[in-house]
Amino acid sequence: MSLKIERLESSFVKEISYILMEEVKDEDIRFVTITGCDITNDLSFAKVYFTVLDMNKKNLTIKALDRAKSFIRGELSKRIDMRHTPELTFIFDESIEYGNKIEKIIDKINNEEKNNQD
């Protein structure tokens, strides 16, 4: 992957996080964390990965982000110097949820081993 794309991805994460925090008025997007971004080599598409504090609001958040997509893209075009701002696709980041699940399993195993030793 090129250094230019890596820098753009990093800038997208930072700028989208800021836009969501400061510019977007939708309450369903208030507690979204942008965890990463993958931009295609031709710079036409960007997958933006996010997670939410409250898992019960996951679907609401996806819908709200889709509604705000064009606004966010417009703001990005003002902030990041590019000829063409990529189309945005928001994707829920399963990796954090998966990591938490693995951590709970490990804790459970450790507690069971500890109880068996007593």
PDB file of N, CA and C in Angstrom, residues 40-113:
ATOM      1  N   THR A  40      -9.568   2.635  -1.558  1.00  0.00           N
ATOM      2  CA  THR A  40      -9.118   1.884  -2.727  1.00  0.00           C
ATOM      3  C   THR A  40      -7.972   2.616  -3.411  1.00  0.00           C
ATOM      4  N   ASN A  41      -7.156   1.860  -4.161  1.00  0.00           N
ATOM      5  CA  ASN A  41      -5.986   2.447  -4.829  1.00  0.00           C
ATOM      6  C   ASN A  41      -6.344   3.557  -5.805  1.00  0.00           C
ATOM      7  N   ASP A  42      -7.515   3.463  -6.426  1.00  0.00           N
ATOM      8  CA  ASP A  42      -7.917   4.511  -7.367  1.00  0.00           C
ATOM      9  C   ASP A  42      -8.623   5.684  -6.667  1.00  0.00           C
ATOM     10  N   LEU A  43      -8.683   5.643  -5.356  1.00  0.00           N
ATOM     11  CA  LEU A  43      -9.249   6.710  -4.511  1.00  0.00           C
ATOM     12  C   LEU A  43     -10.735   6.970  -4.771  1.00  0.00           C
ATOM     13  N   SER A  44     -11.457   5.963  -5.259  1.00  0.00           N
ATOM     14  CA  SER A  44     -12.870   6.193  -5.558  1.00  0.00           C
ATOM     15  C   SER A  44     -13.800   5.749  -4.433  1.00  0.00           C
ATOM     16  N   PHE A  45     -13.337   4.840  -3.585  1.00  0.00           N
ATOM     17  CA  PHE A  45     -14.166   4.358  -2.481  1.00  0.00           C
ATOM     18  C   PHE A  45     -13.376   4.309  -1.179  1.00  0.00           C
ATOM     19  N   ALA A  46     -14.084   4.566  -0.080  1.00  0.00           N
ATOM     20  CA  ALA A  46     -13.470   4.475   1.247  1.00  0.00           C
ATOM     21  C   ALA A  46     -14.412   3.712   2.171  1.00  0.00           C
ATOM     22  N   LYS A  47     -13.897   2.640   2.756  1.00  0.00           N
ATOM     23  CA  LYS A  47     -14.645   1.924   3.786  1.00  0.00           C
ATOM     24  C   LYS A  47     -14.231   2.525   5.120  1.00  0.00           C
ATOM     25  N   VAL A  48     -15.201   3.022   5.864  1.00  0.00           N
ATOM     26  CA  VAL A  48     -14.923   3.657   7.145  1.00  0.00           C
ATOM     27  C   VAL A  48     -15.474   2.739   8.233  1.00  0.00           C
ATOM     28  N   TYR A  49     -14.588   2.259   9.090  1.00  0.00           N
ATOM     29  CA  TYR A  49     -14.974   1.325  10.147  1.00  0.00           C
ATOM     30  C   TYR A  49     -15.281   2.089  11.433  1.00  0.00           C
ATOM     31  N   PHE A  50     -16.353   1.658  12.112  1.00  0.00           N
ATOM     32  CA  PHE A  50     -16.755   2.345  13.337  1.00  0.00           C
ATOM     33  C   PHE A  50     -17.243   1.340  14.367  1.00  0.00           C
ATOM     34  N   THR A  51     -17.312   1.802  15.587  1.00  0.00           N
ATOM     35  CA  THR A  51     -17.915   1.026  16.662  1.00  0.00           C
ATOM     36  C   THR A  51     -18.753   1.981  17.512  1.00  0.00           C
ATOM     37  N   VAL A  52     -19.628   1.421  18.336  1.00  0.00           N
ATOM     38  CA  VAL A  52     -20.497   2.232  19.196  1.00  0.00           C
ATOM     39  C   VAL A  52     -20.384   1.766  20.634  1.00  0.00           C
ATOM     40  N   LEU A  53     -20.656   2.672  21.559  1.00  0.00           N
ATOM     41  CA  LEU A  53     -20.621   2.317  22.975  1.00  0.00           C
ATOM     42  C   LEU A  53     -21.759   1.363  23.327  1.00  0.00           C
ATOM     43  N   ASP A  54     -22.953   1.689  22.861  1.00  0.00           N
ATOM     44  CA  ASP A  54     -24.143   0.909  23.185  1.00  0.00           C
ATOM     45  C   ASP A  54     -24.479  -0.001  22.010  1.00  0.00           C
ATOM     46  N   MET A  55     -24.212  -1.298  22.145  1.00  0.00           N
ATOM     47  CA  MET A  55     -24.444  -2.246  21.061  1.00  0.00           C
ATOM     48  C   MET A  55     -25.910  -2.317  20.646  1.00  0.00           C
ATOM     49  N   ASN A  56     -26.819  -1.952  21.540  1.00  0.00           N
ATOM     50  CA  ASN A  56     -28.244  -1.963  21.199  1.00  0.00           C
ATOM     51  C   ASN A  56     -28.577  -0.923  20.133  1.00  0.00           C
ATOM     52  N   LYS A  57     -27.729   0.083  19.998  1.00  0.00           N
ATOM     53  CA  LYS A  57     -27.978   1.155  19.034  1.00  0.00           C
ATOM     54  C   LYS A  57     -27.196   0.978  17.733  1.00  0.00           C
ATOM     55  N   LYS A  58     -26.631  -0.184  17.536  1.00  0.00           N
ATOM     56  CA  LYS A  58     -25.804  -0.454  16.360  1.00  0.00           C
ATOM     57  C   LYS A  58     -26.567  -0.186  15.053  1.00  0.00           C
ATOM     58  N   ASN A  59     -27.760  -0.754  14.907  1.00  0.00           N
ATOM     59  CA  ASN A  59     -28.527  -0.595  13.664  1.00  0.00           C
ATOM     60  C   ASN A  59     -28.996   0.842  13.464  1.00  0.00           C
ATOM     61  N   LEU A  60     -29.412   1.490  14.548  1.00  0.00           N
ATOM     62  CA  LEU A  60     -29.791   2.908  14.474  1.00  0.00           C
ATOM     63  C   LEU A  60     -28.620   3.750  13.986  1.00  0.00           C
ATOM     64  N   THR A  61     -27.447   3.438  14.501  1.00  0.00           N
ATOM     65  CA  THR A  61     -26.240   4.191  14.145  1.00  0.00           C
ATOM     66  C   THR A  61     -25.883   3.995  12.680  1.00  0.00           C
ATOM     67  N   ILE A  62     -25.990   2.761  12.187  1.00  0.00           N
ATOM     68  CA  ILE A  62     -25.695   2.493  10.772  1.00  0.00           C
ATOM     69  C   ILE A  62     -26.610   3.327   9.881  1.00  0.00           C
ATOM     70  N   LYS A  63     -27.907   3.362  10.213  1.00  0.00           N
ATOM     71  CA  LYS A  63     -28.867   4.136   9.419  1.00  0.00           C
ATOM     72  C   LYS A  63     -28.558   5.631   9.483  1.00  0.00           C
ATOM     73  N   ALA A  64     -28.209   6.109  10.680  1.00  0.00           N
ATOM     74  CA  ALA A  64     -27.894   7.530  10.849  1.00  0.00           C
ATOM     75  C   ALA A  64     -26.641   7.916  10.065  1.00  0.00           C
ATOM     76  N   LEU A  65     -25.633   7.050  10.078  1.00  0.00           N
ATOM     77  CA  LEU A  65     -24.404   7.326   9.323  1.00  0.00           C
ATOM     78  C   LEU A  65     -24.681   7.339   7.819  1.00  0.00           C
ATOM     79  N   ASP A  66     -25.542   6.444   7.374  1.00  0.00           N
ATOM     80  CA  ASP A  66     -25.899   6.431   5.945  1.00  0.00           C
ATOM     81  C   ASP A  66     -26.621   7.719   5.558  1.00  0.00           C
ATOM     82  N   ARG A  67     -27.480   8.222   6.455  1.00  0.00           N
ATOM     83  CA  ARG A  67     -28.174   9.489   6.181  1.00  0.00           C
ATOM     84  C   ARG A  67     -27.196  10.655   6.123  1.00  0.00           C
ATOM     85  N   ALA A  68     -26.157  10.605   6.950  1.00  0.00           N
ATOM     86  CA  ALA A  68     -25.204  11.722   7.050  1.00  0.00           C
ATOM     87  C   ALA A  68     -24.033  11.596   6.072  1.00  0.00           C
ATOM     88  N   LYS A  69     -23.999  10.506   5.321  1.00  0.00           N
ATOM     89  CA  LYS A  69     -22.865  10.195   4.447  1.00  0.00           C
ATOM     90  C   LYS A  69     -22.500  11.334   3.487  1.00  0.00           C
ATOM     91  N   SER A  70     -23.478  11.896   2.809  1.00  0.00           N
ATOM     92  CA  SER A  70     -23.175  12.949   1.825  1.00  0.00           C
ATOM     93  C   SER A  70     -22.683  14.220   2.515  1.00  0.00           C
ATOM     94  N   PHE A  71     -23.249  14.542   3.684  1.00  0.00           N
ATOM     95  CA  PHE A  71     -22.776  15.699   4.442  1.00  0.00           C
ATOM     96  C   PHE A  71     -21.320  15.498   4.867  1.00  0.00           C
ATOM     97  N   ILE A  72     -21.012  14.318   5.386  1.00  0.00           N
ATOM     98  CA  ILE A  72     -19.653  14.015   5.852  1.00  0.00           C
ATOM     99  C   ILE A  72     -18.675  14.080   4.680  1.00  0.00           C
ATOM    100  N   ARG A  73     -19.078  13.519   3.553  1.00  0.00           N
ATOM    101  CA  ARG A  73     -18.224  13.545   2.356  1.00  0.00           C
ATOM    102  C   ARG A  73     -17.963  14.983   1.907  1.00  0.00           C
ATOM    103  N   GLY A  74     -18.999  15.814   1.949  1.00  0.00           N
ATOM    104  CA  GLY A  74     -18.845  17.224   1.585  1.00  0.00           C
ATOM    105  C   GLY A  74     -17.877  17.946   2.506  1.00  0.00           C
ATOM    106  N   GLU A  75     -17.983  17.666   3.801  1.00  0.00           N
ATOM    107  CA  GLU A  75     -17.066  18.280   4.772  1.00  0.00           C
ATOM    108  C   GLU A  75     -15.636  17.806   4.542  1.00  0.00           C
ATOM    109  N   LEU A  76     -15.477  16.516   4.235  1.00  0.00           N
ATOM    110  CA  LEU A  76     -14.138  15.977   3.960  1.00  0.00           C
ATOM    111  C   LEU A  76     -13.511  16.680   2.757  1.00  0.00           C
ATOM    112  N   SER A  77     -14.327  16.933   1.735  1.00  0.00           N
ATOM    113  CA  SER A  77     -13.789  17.568   0.525  1.00  0.00           C
ATOM    114  C   SER A  77     -13.279  18.979   0.815  1.00  0.00           C
ATOM    115  N   LYS A  78     -13.842  19.633   1.827  1.00  0.00           N
ATOM    116  CA  LYS A  78     -13.373  20.974   2.216  1.00  0.00           C
ATOM    117  C   LYS A  78     -12.068  20.898   3.022  1.00  0.00           C
ATOM    118  N   ARG A  79     -11.898  19.807   3.767  1.00  0.00           N
ATOM    119  CA  ARG A  79     -10.782  19.712   4.706  1.00  0.00           C
ATOM    120  C   ARG A  79      -9.555  18.998   4.163  1.00  0.00           C
ATOM    121  N   ILE A  80      -9.771  18.063   3.237  1.00  0.00           N
ATOM    122  CA  ILE A  80      -8.655  17.270   2.707  1.00  0.00           C
ATOM    123  C   ILE A  80      -8.507  17.598   1.229  1.00  0.00           C
ATOM    124  N   ASP A  81      -7.306  17.997   0.859  1.00  0.00           N
ATOM    125  CA  ASP A  81      -7.036  18.437  -0.508  1.00  0.00           C
ATOM    126  C   ASP A  81      -6.925  17.235  -1.450  1.00  0.00           C
ATOM    127  N   MET A  82      -8.026  16.960  -2.153  1.00  0.00           N
ATOM    128  CA  MET A  82      -8.073  15.866  -3.121  1.00  0.00           C
ATOM    129  C   MET A  82      -8.897  16.341  -4.321  1.00  0.00           C
ATOM    130  N   ARG A  83      -8.580  15.823  -5.499  1.00  0.00           N
ATOM    131  CA  ARG A  83      -9.382  16.162  -6.685  1.00  0.00           C
ATOM    132  C   ARG A  83     -10.795  15.607  -6.560  1.00  0.00           C
ATOM    133  N   HIS A  84     -10.872  14.376  -6.074  1.00  0.00           N
ATOM    134  CA  HIS A  84     -12.160  13.685  -5.973  1.00  0.00           C
ATOM    135  C   HIS A  84     -12.230  13.004  -4.606  1.00  0.00           C
ATOM    136  N   THR A  85     -13.237  13.331  -3.817  1.00  0.00           N
ATOM    137  CA  THR A  85     -13.396  12.698  -2.509  1.00  0.00           C
ATOM    138  C   THR A  85     -14.091  11.350  -2.705  1.00  0.00           C
ATOM    139  N   PRO A  86     -13.532  10.283  -2.140  1.00  0.00           N
ATOM    140  CA  PRO A  86     -14.103   8.942  -2.333  1.00  0.00           C
ATOM    141  C   PRO A  86     -15.536   8.819  -1.801  1.00  0.00           C
ATOM    142  N   GLU A  87     -16.286   7.899  -2.405  1.00  0.00           N
ATOM    143  CA  GLU A  87     -17.599   7.523  -1.877  1.00  0.00           C
ATOM    144  C   GLU A  87     -17.368   6.827  -0.534  1.00  0.00           C
ATOM    145  N   LEU A  88     -18.169   7.155   0.459  1.00  0.00           N
ATOM    146  CA  LEU A  88     -17.994   6.575   1.789  1.00  0.00           C
ATOM    147  C   LEU A  88     -18.963   5.422   2.018  1.00  0.00           C
ATOM    148  N   THR A  89     -18.455   4.368   2.636  1.00  0.00           N
ATOM    149  CA  THR A  89     -19.278   3.263   3.092  1.00  0.00           C
ATOM    150  C   THR A  89     -18.928   3.028   4.553  1.00  0.00           C
ATOM    151  N   PHE A  90     -19.931   3.069   5.420  1.00  0.00           N
ATOM    152  CA  PHE A  90     -19.688   2.848   6.849  1.00  0.00           C
ATOM    153  C   PHE A  90     -19.932   1.386   7.177  1.00  0.00           C
ATOM    154  N   ILE A  91     -18.949   0.795   7.859  1.00  0.00           N
ATOM    155  CA  ILE A  91     -18.996  -0.629   8.201  1.00  0.00           C
ATOM    156  C   ILE A  91     -18.745  -0.783   9.695  1.00  0.00           C
ATOM    157  N   PHE A  92     -19.639  -1.538  10.353  1.00  0.00           N
ATOM    158  CA  PHE A  92     -19.455  -1.776  11.783  1.00  0.00           C
ATOM    159  C   PHE A  92     -18.219  -2.632  11.997  1.00  0.00           C
ATOM    160  N   ASP A  93     -17.341  -2.205  12.888  1.00  0.00           N
ATOM    161  CA  ASP A  93     -16.079  -2.902  13.169  1.00  0.00           C
ATOM    162  C   ASP A  93     -16.331  -4.016  14.190  1.00  0.00           C
ATOM    163  N   GLU A  94     -16.338  -5.232  13.698  1.00  0.00           N
ATOM    164  CA  GLU A  94     -16.603  -6.407  14.544  1.00  0.00           C
ATOM    165  C   GLU A  94     -15.402  -6.786  15.403  1.00  0.00           C
ATOM    166  N   SER A  95     -14.208  -6.306  15.046  1.00  0.00           N
ATOM    167  CA  SER A  95     -12.984  -6.782  15.699  1.00  0.00           C
ATOM    168  C   SER A  95     -12.943  -6.453  17.189  1.00  0.00           C
ATOM    169  N   ILE A  96     -13.457  -5.295  17.576  1.00  0.00           N
ATOM    170  CA  ILE A  96     -13.419  -4.924  18.999  1.00  0.00           C
ATOM    171  C   ILE A  96     -14.374  -5.804  19.788  1.00  0.00           C
ATOM    172  N   GLU A  97     -15.569  -6.004  19.234  1.00  0.00           N
ATOM    173  CA  GLU A  97     -16.550  -6.874  19.878  1.00  0.00           C
ATOM    174  C   GLU A  97     -15.992  -8.289  20.000  1.00  0.00           C
ATOM    175  N   TYR A  98     -15.342  -8.763  18.946  1.00  0.00           N
ATOM    176  CA  TYR A  98     -14.734 -10.097  18.936  1.00  0.00           C
ATOM    177  C   TYR A  98     -13.638 -10.190  19.992  1.00  0.00           C
ATOM    178  N   GLY A  99     -12.813  -9.151  20.078  1.00  0.00           N
ATOM    179  CA  GLY A  99     -11.743  -9.118  21.079  1.00  0.00           C
ATOM    180  C   GLY A  99     -12.289  -9.176  22.494  1.00  0.00           C
ATOM    181  N   ASN A 100     -13.366  -8.443  22.754  1.00  0.00           N
ATOM    182  CA  ASN A 100     -13.995  -8.462  24.082  1.00  0.00           C
ATOM    183  C   ASN A 100     -14.535  -9.846  24.413  1.00  0.00           C
ATOM    184  N   LYS A 101     -15.110 -10.507  23.409  1.00  0.00           N
ATOM    185  CA  LYS A 101     -15.656 -11.854  23.603  1.00  0.00           C
ATOM    186  C   LYS A 101     -14.529 -12.828  23.962  1.00  0.00           C
ATOM    187  N   ILE A 102     -13.420 -12.757  23.251  1.00  0.00           N
ATOM    188  CA  ILE A 102     -12.264 -13.629  23.521  1.00  0.00           C
ATOM    189  C   ILE A 102     -11.727 -13.359  24.934  1.00  0.00           C
ATOM    190  N   GLU A 103     -11.657 -12.076  25.290  1.00  0.00           N
ATOM    191  CA  GLU A 103     -11.157 -11.706  26.617  1.00  0.00           C
ATOM    192  C   GLU A 103     -12.035 -12.303  27.724  1.00  0.00           C
ATOM    193  N   LYS A 104     -13.352 -12.278  27.534  1.00  0.00           N
ATOM    194  CA  LYS A 104     -14.270 -12.852  28.532  1.00  0.00           C
ATOM    195  C   LYS A 104     -14.082 -14.356  28.644  1.00  0.00           C
ATOM    196  N   ILE A 105     -13.860 -15.018  27.514  1.00  0.00           N
ATOM    197  CA  ILE A 105     -13.637 -16.472  27.525  1.00  0.00           C
ATOM    198  C   ILE A 105     -12.359 -16.802  28.286  1.00  0.00           C
ATOM    199  N   ILE A 106     -11.304 -16.044  28.044  1.00  0.00           N
ATOM    200  CA  ILE A 106     -10.027 -16.261  28.744  1.00  0.00           C
ATOM    201  C   ILE A 106     -10.193 -16.033  30.243  1.00  0.00           C
ATOM    202  N   ASP A 107     -10.901 -14.961  30.607  1.00  0.00           N
ATOM    203  CA  ASP A 107     -11.149 -14.686  32.034  1.00  0.00           C
ATOM    204  C   ASP A 107     -11.921 -15.839  32.680  1.00  0.00           C
ATOM    205  N   LYS A 108     -12.916 -16.346  31.981  1.00  0.00           N
ATOM    206  CA  LYS A 108     -13.727 -17.451  32.506  1.00  0.00           C
ATOM    207  C   LYS A 108     -12.864 -18.682  32.738  1.00  0.00           C
ATOM    208  N   ILE A 109     -12.013 -19.000  31.766  1.00  0.00           N
ATOM    209  CA  ILE A 109     -11.118 -20.166  31.893  1.00  0.00           C
ATOM    210  C   ILE A 109     -10.171 -19.978  33.078  1.00  0.00           C
ATOM    211  N   ASN A 110      -9.599 -18.779  33.200  1.00  0.00           N
ATOM    212  CA  ASN A 110      -8.689 -18.502  34.324  1.00  0.00           C
ATOM    213  C   ASN A 110      -9.390 -18.619  35.665  1.00  0.00           C
ATOM    214  N   ASN A 111     -10.630 -18.134  35.753  1.00  0.00           N
ATOM    215  CA  ASN A 111     -11.393 -18.229  37.000  1.00  0.00           C
ATOM    216  C   ASN A 111     -11.717 -19.678  37.340  1.00  0.00           C
ATOM    217  N   GLU A 112     -12.061 -20.471  36.319  1.00  0.00           N
ATOM    218  CA  GLU A 112     -12.364 -21.896  36.561  1.00  0.00           C
ATOM    219  C   GLU A 112     -11.131 -22.649  37.052  1.00  0.00           C
ATOM    220  N   GLU A 113      -9.961 -22.337  36.438  1.00  0.00           N
ATOM    221  CA  GLU A 113      -8.711 -22.971  36.866  1.00  0.00           C
ATOM    222  C   GLU A 113      -8.369 -22.584  38.301  1.00  0.00           C
TER     223      GLU A 113
END
